[in-house]
Coordinates of C-alpha atoms and ligand atoms in Angstrom, one line a residue:
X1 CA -161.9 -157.0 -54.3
X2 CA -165.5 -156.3 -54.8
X3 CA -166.7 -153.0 -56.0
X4 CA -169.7 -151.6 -55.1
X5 CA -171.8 -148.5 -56.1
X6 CA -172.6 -145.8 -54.1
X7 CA -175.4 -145.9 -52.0
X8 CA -176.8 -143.2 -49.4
X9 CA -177.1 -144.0 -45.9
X10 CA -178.9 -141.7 -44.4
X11 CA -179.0 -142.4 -40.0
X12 CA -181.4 -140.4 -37.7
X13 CA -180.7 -140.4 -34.5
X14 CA -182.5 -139.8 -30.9
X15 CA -181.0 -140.1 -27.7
X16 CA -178.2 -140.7 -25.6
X17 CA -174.6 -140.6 -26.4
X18 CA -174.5 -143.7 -26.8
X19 CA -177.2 -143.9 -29.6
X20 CA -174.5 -141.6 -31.4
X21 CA -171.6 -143.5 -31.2
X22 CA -174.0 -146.4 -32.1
X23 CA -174.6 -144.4 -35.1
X24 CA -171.4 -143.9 -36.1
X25 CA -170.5 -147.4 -35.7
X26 CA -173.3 -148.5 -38.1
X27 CA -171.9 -146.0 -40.9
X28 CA -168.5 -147.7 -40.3
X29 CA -169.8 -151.4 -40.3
X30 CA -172.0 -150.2 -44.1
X31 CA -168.8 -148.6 -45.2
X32 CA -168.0 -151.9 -46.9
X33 CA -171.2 -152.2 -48.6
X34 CA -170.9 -148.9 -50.4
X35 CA -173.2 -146.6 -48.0
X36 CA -171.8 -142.9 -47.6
X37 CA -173.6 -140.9 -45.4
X38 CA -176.1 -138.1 -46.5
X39 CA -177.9 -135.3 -45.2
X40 CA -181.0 -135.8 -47.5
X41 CA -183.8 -138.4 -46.5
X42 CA -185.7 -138.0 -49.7
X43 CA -182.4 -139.0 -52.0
X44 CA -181.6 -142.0 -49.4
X45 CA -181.0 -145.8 -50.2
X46 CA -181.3 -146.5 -46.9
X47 CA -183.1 -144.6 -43.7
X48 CA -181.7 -145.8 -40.0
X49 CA -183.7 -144.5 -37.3
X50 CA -181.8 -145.0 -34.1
X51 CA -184.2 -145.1 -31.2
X52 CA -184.4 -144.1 -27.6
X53 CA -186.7 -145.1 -25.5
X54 CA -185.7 -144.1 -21.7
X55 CA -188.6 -141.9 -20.8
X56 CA -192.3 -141.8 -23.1
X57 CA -191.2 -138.4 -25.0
X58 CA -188.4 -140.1 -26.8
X59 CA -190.0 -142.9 -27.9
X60 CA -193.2 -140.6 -28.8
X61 CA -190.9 -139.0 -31.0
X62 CA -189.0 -142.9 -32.6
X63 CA -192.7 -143.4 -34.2
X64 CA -194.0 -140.1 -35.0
X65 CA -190.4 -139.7 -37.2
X66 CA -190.8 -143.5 -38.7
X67 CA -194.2 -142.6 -39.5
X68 CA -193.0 -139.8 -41.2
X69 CA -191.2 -142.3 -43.5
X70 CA -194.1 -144.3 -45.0
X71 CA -194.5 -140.9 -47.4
X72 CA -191.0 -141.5 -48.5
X73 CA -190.7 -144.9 -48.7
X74 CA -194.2 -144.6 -51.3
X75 CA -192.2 -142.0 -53.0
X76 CA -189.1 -144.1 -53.8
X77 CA -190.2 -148.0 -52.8
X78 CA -186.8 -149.3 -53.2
X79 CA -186.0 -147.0 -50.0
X80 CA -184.9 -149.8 -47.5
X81 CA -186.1 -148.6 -43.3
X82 CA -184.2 -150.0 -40.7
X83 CA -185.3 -148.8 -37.1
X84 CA -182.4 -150.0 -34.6
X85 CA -181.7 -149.0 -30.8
X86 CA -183.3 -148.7 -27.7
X87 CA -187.0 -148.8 -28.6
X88 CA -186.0 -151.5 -31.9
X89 CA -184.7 -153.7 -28.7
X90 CA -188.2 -152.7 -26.6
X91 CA -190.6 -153.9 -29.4
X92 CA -189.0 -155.9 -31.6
X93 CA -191.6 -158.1 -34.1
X94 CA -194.2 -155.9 -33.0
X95 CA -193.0 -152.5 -35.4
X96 CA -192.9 -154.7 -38.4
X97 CA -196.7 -155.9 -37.7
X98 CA -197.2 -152.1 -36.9
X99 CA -195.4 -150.6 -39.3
X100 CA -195.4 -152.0 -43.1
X101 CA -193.3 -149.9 -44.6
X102 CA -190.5 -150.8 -42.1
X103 CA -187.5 -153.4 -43.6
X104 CA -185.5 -154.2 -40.9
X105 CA -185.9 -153.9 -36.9
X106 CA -182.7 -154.5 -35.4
X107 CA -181.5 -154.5 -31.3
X108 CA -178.8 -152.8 -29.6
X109 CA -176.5 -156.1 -29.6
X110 CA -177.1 -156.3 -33.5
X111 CA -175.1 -153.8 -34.8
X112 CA -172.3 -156.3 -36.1
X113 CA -174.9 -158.5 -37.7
X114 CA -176.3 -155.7 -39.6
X115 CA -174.3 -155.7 -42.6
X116 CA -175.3 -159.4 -43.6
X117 CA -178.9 -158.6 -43.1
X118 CA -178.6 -155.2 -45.3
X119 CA -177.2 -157.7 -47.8
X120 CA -180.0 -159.9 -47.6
X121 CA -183.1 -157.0 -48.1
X122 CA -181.2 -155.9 -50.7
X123 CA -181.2 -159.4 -52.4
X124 CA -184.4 -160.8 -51.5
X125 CA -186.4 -157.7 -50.6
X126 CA -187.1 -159.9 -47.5
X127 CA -188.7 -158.0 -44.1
X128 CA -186.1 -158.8 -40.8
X129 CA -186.2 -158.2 -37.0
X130 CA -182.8 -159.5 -34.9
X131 CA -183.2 -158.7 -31.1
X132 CA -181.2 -160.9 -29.9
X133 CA -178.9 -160.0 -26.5
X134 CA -175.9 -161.8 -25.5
X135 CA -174.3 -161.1 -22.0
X136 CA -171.2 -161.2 -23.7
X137 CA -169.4 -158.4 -26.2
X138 CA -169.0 -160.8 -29.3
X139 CA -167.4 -158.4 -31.4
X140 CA -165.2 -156.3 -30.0
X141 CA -162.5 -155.1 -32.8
X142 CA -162.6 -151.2 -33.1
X143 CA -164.6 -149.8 -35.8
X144 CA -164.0 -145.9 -35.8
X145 CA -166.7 -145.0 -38.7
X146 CA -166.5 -141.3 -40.1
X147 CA -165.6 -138.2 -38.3
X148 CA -166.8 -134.8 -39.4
X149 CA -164.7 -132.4 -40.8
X150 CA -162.5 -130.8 -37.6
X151 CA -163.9 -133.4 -35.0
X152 CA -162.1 -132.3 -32.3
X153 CA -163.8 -134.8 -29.6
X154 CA -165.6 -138.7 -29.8
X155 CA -167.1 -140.9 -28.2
X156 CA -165.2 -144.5 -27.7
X157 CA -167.7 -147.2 -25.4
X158 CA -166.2 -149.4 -23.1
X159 CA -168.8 -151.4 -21.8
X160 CA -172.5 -151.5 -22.6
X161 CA -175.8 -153.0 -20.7
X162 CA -175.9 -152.5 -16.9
X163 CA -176.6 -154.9 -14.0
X164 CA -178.0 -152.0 -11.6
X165 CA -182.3 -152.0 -12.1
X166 CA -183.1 -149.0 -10.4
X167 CA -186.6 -149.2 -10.9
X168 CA -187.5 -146.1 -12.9
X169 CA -185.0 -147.4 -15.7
X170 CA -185.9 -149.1 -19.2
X171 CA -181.7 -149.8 -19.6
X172 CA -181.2 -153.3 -18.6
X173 CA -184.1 -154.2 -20.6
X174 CA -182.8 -152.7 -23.6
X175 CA -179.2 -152.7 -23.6
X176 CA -179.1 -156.3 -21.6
X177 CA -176.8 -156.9 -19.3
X178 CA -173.0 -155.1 -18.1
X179 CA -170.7 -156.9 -20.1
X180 CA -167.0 -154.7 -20.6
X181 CA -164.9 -154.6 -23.5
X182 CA -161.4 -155.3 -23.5
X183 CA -159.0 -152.5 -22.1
X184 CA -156.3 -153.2 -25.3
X185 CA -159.2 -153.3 -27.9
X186 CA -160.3 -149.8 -26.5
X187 CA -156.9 -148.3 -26.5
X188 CA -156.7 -149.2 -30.0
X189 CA -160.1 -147.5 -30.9
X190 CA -159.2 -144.7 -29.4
X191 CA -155.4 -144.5 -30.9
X192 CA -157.2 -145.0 -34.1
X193 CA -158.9 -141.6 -33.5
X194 CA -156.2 -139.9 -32.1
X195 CA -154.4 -140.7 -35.5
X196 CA -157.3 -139.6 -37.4
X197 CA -156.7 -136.0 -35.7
X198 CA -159.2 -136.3 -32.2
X199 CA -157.8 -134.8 -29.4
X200 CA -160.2 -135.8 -26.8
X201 CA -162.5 -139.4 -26.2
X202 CA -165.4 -139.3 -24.0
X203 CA -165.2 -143.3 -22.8
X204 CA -168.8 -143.9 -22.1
X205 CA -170.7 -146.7 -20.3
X206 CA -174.2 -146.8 -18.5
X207 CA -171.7 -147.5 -15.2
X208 CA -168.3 -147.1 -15.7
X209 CA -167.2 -147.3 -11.9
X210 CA -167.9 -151.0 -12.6
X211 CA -165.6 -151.6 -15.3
X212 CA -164.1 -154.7 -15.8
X213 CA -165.1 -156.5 -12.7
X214 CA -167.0 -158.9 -14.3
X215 CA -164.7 -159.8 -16.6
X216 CA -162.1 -159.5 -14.1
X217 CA -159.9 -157.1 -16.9
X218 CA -158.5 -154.1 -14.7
X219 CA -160.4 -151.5 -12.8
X220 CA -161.9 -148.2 -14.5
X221 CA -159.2 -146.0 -12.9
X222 CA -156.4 -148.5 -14.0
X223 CA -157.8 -148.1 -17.9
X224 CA -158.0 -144.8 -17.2
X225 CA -154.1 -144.6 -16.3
X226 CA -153.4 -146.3 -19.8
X227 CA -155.7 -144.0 -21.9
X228 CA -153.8 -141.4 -20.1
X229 CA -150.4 -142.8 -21.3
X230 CA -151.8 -142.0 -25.4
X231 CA -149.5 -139.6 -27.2
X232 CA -151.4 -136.7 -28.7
X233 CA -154.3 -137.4 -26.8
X234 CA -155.3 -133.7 -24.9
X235 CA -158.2 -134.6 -22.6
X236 CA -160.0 -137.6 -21.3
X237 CA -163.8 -137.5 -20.0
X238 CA -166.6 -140.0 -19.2
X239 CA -169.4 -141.0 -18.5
X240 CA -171.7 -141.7 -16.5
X241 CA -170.6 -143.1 -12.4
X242 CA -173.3 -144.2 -10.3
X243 CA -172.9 -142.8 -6.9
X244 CA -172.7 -146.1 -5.0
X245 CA -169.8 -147.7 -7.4
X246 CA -167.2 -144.2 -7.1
X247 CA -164.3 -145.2 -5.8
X248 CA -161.2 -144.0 -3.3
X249 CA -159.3 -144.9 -6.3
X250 CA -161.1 -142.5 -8.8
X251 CA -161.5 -140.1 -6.6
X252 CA -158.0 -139.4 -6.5
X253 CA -157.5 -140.0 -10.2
X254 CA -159.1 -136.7 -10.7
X255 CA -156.2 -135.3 -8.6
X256 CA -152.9 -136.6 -10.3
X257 CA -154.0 -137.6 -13.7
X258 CA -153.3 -134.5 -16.2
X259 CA -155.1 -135.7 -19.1
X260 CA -158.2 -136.3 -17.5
X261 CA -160.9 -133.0 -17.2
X262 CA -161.5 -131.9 -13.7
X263 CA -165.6 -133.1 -14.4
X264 CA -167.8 -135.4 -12.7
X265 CA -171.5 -136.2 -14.0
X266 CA -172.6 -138.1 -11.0
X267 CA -176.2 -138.9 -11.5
X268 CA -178.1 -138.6 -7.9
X269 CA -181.9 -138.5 -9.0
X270 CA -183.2 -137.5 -5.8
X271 CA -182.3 -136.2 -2.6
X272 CA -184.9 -137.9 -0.6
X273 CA -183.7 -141.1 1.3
X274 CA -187.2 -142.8 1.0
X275 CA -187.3 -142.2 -2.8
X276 CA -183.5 -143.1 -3.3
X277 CA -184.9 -146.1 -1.4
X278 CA -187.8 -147.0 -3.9
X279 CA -185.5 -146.0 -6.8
X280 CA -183.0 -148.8 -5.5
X281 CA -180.1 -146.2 -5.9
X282 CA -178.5 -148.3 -3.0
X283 CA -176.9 -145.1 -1.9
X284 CA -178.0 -142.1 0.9
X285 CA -178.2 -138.6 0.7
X286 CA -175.5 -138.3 3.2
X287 CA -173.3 -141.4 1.4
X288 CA -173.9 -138.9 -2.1
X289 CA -172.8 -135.7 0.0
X290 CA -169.8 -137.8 1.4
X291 CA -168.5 -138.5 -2.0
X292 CA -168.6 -134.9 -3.1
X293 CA -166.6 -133.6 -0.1
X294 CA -164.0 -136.1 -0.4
X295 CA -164.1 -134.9 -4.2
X296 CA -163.6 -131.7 -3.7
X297 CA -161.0 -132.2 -1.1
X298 CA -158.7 -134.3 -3.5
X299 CA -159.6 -131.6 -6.2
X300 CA -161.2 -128.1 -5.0
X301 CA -161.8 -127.3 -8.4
X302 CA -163.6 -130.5 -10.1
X303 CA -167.0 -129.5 -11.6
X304 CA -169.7 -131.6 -10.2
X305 CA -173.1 -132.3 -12.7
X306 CA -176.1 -134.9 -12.0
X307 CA -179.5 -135.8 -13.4
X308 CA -182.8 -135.4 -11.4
X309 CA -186.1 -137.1 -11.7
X310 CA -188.9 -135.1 -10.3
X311 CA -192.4 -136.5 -9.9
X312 CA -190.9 -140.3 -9.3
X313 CA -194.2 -142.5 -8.2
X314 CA -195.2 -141.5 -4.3
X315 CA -193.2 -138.1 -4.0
X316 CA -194.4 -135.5 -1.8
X317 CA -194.3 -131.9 -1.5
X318 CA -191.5 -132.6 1.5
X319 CA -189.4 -135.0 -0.3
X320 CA -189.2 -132.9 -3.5
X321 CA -187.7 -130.1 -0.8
X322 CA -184.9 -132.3 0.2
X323 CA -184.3 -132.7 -3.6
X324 CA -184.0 -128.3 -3.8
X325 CA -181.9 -128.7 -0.3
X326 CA -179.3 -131.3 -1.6
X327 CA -179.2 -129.0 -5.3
X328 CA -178.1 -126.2 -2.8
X329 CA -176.1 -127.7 -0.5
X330 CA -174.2 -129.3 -4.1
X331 CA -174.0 -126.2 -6.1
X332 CA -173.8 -128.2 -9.1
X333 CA -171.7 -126.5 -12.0
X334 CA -175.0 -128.0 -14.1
X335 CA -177.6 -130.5 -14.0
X336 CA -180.3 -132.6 -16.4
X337 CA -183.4 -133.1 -15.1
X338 CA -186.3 -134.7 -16.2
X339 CA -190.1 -135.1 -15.1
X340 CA -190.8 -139.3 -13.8
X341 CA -192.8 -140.8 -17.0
X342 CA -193.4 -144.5 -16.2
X343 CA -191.8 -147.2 -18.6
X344 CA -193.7 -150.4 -19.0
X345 CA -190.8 -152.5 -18.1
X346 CA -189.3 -150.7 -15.4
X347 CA -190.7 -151.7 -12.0
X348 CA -192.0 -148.2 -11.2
X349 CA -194.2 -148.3 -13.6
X350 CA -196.7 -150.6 -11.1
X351 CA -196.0 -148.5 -8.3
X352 CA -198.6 -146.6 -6.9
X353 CA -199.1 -142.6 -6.0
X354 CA -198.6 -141.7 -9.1
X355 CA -197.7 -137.4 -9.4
X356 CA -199.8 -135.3 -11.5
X357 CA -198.7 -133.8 -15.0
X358 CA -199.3 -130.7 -13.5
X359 CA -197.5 -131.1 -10.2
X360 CA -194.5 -132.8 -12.0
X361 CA -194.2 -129.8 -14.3
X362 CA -194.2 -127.0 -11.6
X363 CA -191.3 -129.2 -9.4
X364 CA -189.0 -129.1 -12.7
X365 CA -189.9 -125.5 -12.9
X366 CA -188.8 -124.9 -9.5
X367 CA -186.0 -127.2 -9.8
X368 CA -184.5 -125.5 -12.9
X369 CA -185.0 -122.1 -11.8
X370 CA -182.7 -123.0 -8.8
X371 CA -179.9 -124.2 -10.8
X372 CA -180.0 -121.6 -12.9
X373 CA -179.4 -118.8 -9.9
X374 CA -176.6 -121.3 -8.8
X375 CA -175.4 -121.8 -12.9
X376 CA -175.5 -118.0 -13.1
X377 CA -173.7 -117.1 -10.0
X378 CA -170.6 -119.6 -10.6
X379 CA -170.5 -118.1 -14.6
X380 CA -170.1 -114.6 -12.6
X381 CA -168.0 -116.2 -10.2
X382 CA -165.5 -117.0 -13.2
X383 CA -165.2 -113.8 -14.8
X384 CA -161.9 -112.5 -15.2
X385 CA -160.0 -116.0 -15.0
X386 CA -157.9 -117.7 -17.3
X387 CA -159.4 -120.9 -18.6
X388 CA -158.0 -123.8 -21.4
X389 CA -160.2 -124.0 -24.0
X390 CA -160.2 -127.0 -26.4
X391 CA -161.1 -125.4 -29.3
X392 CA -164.3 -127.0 -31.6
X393 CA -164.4 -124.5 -34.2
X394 CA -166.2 -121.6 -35.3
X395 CA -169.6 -121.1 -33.3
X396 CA -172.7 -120.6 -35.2
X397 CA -176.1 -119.3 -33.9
X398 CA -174.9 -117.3 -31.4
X399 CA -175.4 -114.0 -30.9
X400 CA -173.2 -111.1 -30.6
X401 CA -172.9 -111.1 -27.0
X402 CA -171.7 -107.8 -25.6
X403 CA -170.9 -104.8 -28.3
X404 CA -167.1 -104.4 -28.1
X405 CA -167.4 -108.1 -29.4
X406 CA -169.8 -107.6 -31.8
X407 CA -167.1 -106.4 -34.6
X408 CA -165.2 -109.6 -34.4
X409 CA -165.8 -110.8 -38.1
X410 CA -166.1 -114.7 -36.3
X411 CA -166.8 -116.4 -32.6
X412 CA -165.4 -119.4 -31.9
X413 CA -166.1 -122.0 -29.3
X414 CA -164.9 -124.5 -27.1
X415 CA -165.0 -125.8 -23.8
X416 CA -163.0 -125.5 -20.6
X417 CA -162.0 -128.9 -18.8
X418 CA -164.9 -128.2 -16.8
X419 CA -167.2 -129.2 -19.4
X420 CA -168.1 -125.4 -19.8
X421 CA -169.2 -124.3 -22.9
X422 CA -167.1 -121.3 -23.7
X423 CA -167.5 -118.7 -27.1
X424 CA -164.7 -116.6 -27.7
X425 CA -163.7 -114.1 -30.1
X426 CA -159.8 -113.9 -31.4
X427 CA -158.9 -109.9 -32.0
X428 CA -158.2 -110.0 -35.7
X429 CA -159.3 -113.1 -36.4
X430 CA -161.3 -114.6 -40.2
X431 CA -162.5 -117.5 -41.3
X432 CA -159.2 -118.3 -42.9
X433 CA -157.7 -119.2 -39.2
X434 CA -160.0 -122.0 -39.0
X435 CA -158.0 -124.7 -39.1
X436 CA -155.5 -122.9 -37.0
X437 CA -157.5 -122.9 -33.9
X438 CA -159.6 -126.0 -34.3
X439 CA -158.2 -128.4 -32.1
X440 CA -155.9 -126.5 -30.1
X441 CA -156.2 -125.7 -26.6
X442 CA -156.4 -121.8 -26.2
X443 CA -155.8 -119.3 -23.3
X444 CA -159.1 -117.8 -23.1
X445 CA -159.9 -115.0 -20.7
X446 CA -163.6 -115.3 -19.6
X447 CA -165.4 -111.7 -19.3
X448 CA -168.9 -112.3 -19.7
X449 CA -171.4 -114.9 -17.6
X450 CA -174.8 -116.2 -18.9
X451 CA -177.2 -118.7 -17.4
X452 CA -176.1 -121.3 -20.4
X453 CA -172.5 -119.9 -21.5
X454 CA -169.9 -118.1 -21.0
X455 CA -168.1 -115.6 -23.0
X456 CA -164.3 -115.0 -23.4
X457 CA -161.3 -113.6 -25.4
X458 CA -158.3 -115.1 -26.8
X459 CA -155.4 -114.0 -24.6
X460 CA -152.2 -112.7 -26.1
X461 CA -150.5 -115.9 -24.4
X462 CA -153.2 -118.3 -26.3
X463 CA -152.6 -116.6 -29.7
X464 CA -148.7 -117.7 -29.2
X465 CA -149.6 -121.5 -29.0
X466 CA -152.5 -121.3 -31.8
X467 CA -149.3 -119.6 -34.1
X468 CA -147.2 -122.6 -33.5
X469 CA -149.8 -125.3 -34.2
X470 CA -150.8 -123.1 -37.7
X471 CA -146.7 -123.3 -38.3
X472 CA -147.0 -127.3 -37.6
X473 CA -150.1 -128.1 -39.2
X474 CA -148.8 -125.9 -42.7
X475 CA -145.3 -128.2 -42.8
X476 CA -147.1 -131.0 -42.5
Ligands
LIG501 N1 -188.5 -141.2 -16.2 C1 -187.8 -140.0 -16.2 N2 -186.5 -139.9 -16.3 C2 -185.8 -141.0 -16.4 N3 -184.5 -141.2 -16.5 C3 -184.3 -142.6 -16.6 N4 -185.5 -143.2 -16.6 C4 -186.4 -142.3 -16.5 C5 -187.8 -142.3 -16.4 N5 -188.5 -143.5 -16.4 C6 -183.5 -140.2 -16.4 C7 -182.5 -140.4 -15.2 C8 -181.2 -140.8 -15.9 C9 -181.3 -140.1 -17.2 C10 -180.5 -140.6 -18.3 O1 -182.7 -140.2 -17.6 O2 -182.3 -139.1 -14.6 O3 -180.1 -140.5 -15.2
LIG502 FE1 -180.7 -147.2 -15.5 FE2 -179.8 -147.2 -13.0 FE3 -178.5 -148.6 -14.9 FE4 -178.4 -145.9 -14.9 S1 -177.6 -147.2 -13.3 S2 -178.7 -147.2 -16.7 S3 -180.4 -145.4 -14.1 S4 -180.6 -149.0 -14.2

């Protein structure tokens, strides 16, 4: 067997979740080459910068940090730069004319060629750009690169690209097209992490409702069935649905399947017909608001989230209403939101009536401050209920929140299957419980609401099952 010497990898990255499973996978496809991750960019071997590039911000800030590196890299010239992801994909050739200090640009669909290439700069000191896309998933056996210490939760990907083009979106351009990965090679992956102590997977996908039908390999809720059938595995989430793809079959998946967490992100953008038109959502407000009533019927309690775009090309004052009518009529449990900034590849991007900077601003002002009454009032709605907490570990930043917590020597946090962030303190509790609690699913009684949190205790009933995983996790 070959030994190598250590080397640092050190991997920025910007973006979506899937830029951060991306991540991870690159530190476990290095591995073999003898990169450990670090912290410090100044001490690194080797700088990643994983891009994003779905609205201007993002890939504002891709260039601004890799122009940060050209100090660094004349500081330490054996420093190799790779820039990967979603803006790598986007301009390809065109970063290593720009950008001399850069070694390597590499494309979404190149991760599993990367290790060959690293090789190669190493070697021959040699400048590379690979953006190549396939429509098929070439390499598909699990990876699973490093968890942190106490990872209670990860990502697992079970399909990538998407065949939708609404026009706003830079995705199929980047990520290519919807190609799925085999159900048995993601039960593996995410046995894999289940044995290496994660409790809960968030499968993710640009569409998931689509699954497999390309392939023809078994429908989303049939893989979700199996992922549900995993020993030790607590919860299941994922995302994201497009509206237009949620099916009967799904739907009532969220009723009889216990492992998976009563939460739906079920992006809607707009609620203007006329806009959903020009987005090419292919769905109506109505269709949208059908879906959610047939979800809550088959489960009253799911918690419903979405992403908005305000500001999309041609929008009026009147249309941007309906968007503020549909938020209320919803009551979403949360929501993203994000002001329209044209991409050069998306369609939009020629249309005309373009929205002002300043009109686009005050609509996600207005926007946000209605969620937030609705966030606020269904926090205050939940006080004094019982809710399961999956337990992440000690919380830091926060502040004491409410005096008769305030003596607790530690918070702790987790979330609900709701997707709601809860922090908790545990009477009696020290660091020294830490590994006690991480990982375990907690009783937690909520008794404060905030606008971005909520706030519980450990009940006496929660404290019981914490004991017996401390007893299990000390014999073994
Ligand atoms: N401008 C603004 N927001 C966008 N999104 C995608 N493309 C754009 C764009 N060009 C938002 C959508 C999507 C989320 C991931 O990003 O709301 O659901
Ligand atoms: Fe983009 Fe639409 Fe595909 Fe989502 S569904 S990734 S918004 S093209």
């Amino acid at each position: 067997m070959l030994m190598h010497s250590a080397k640092r990898l050190h991997i920025s990255t910007i973006g979506c979740q899937m830029n951060v499973y991306d991540a991870n996978q690159i530190a476990g496809v290095l591995a073999p080459l003898g990169y450990t991750g670090s912290d410090a960019i100044d001490s690194a071997d080797l700088v990643i910068v994983n891009t994003c590039t779905i609205r201007e911000k993002a890939e504002q800030k891709a260039f601004s940090f890799l122009g940060r590196l050209a100090k660094i890299k004349t500081a330490n010239p054996s420093l190799i730069v790779a820039v990967g992801g979603c803006v790598a994909q986007q301009e390809g050739e065109a970063i290593l004319k720009r950008m001399p200090h850069v070694d390597l640009v590499f494309g979404t669909h190149a991760i599993f060629r990367l290790p060959d290439m690293i090789r190669r700069i190493e070697t021959t000191r040699c400048r590379l750009v690979d953006v190549r896309l396939s429509d098929t998933i070439e390499f598909d056996s699990p990876v699973a690169g490093p968890l942190t210490d106490g990872q209670v939760s990860a990502f697992v990907t079970i399909m990538r690209g998407c065949d939708n083009h609404c026009t706003y979106c830079v995705v199929p351009h980047v990520r290519g097209r919807e190609a799925s990965r085999h159900p048995d090679r993601i039960i593996e992956e995410i046995r894999l992490r289940v044995d290496q102590g994660v409790r809960e997977v968030i499968l993710l996908g640009q569409n998931v409702n689509s699954y497999g039908n390309k392939e023809g390999l078994c429908t989303f809720t049939e893989l979700l069935e199996r992922v549900n059938g995993i020993a030790d595995l607590e919860r299941i989430r994922f995302t994201t649905s497009h509206p237009k793809d949620l099916s009967e079959d799904l739907i009532r998946a969220f009723g009889h399947l216990e492992k998976l967490c009563r939460h739906i992100h079920l992006p809607v953008q707009s609620g203007d017909d006329e806009i959903l038109k020009r987005m090419n959502r292919r769905y109506t407000r109505d269709g949208y608001l059908e879906k959610i009533a047939r979800l809550r019927a088959h489960c009253p309690d799911v918690a419903i989230t979405s992403d908005f775009i305000v500001g999309f090309p041609g929008e009026t004052d009147r249309q941007f209403q309906s968007t503020l009518d549909l938020i209320a009529a919803v009551r979403y449990d949360g929501l993203f939101a994000f002001m329209y900034s044209d991409r050069p590849q998306a369609p939009a991007a020629a249309f005309s009536g373009k929205i002002s900077e300043v009109v686009k601003k005050e609509r996600l002002q207005a926007l946000l401050d209605l969620q937030e009454r609705i966030t606020l009032e269904k926090h205050q709605a939940m006080v004094g209920r019982i809710g399961q907490v999956l337990v992440e570990g000690p919380s830091r930043g926060i502040e004491a929140a409410g005096s008769e917590n305030a003596a607790a020597p530690i918070r702790w946090t987790g979330r609900l299957p709701s997707n709601h962030i809860v922090h908790f303190s545990v009477p009696g509790s020290g660091p020294e419980r830490k590994e006690v609690l991480t990982g375990t699913v907690a009783d937690i009684i909520i008794e404060g609401a905030y606008a971005h949190s909520l706030w519980g205790r450990l009940t006496h009933r929660g404290m019981g099952a914490a004991a017996e995983k401390g007893e299990n996790s000390i014999v073994s």
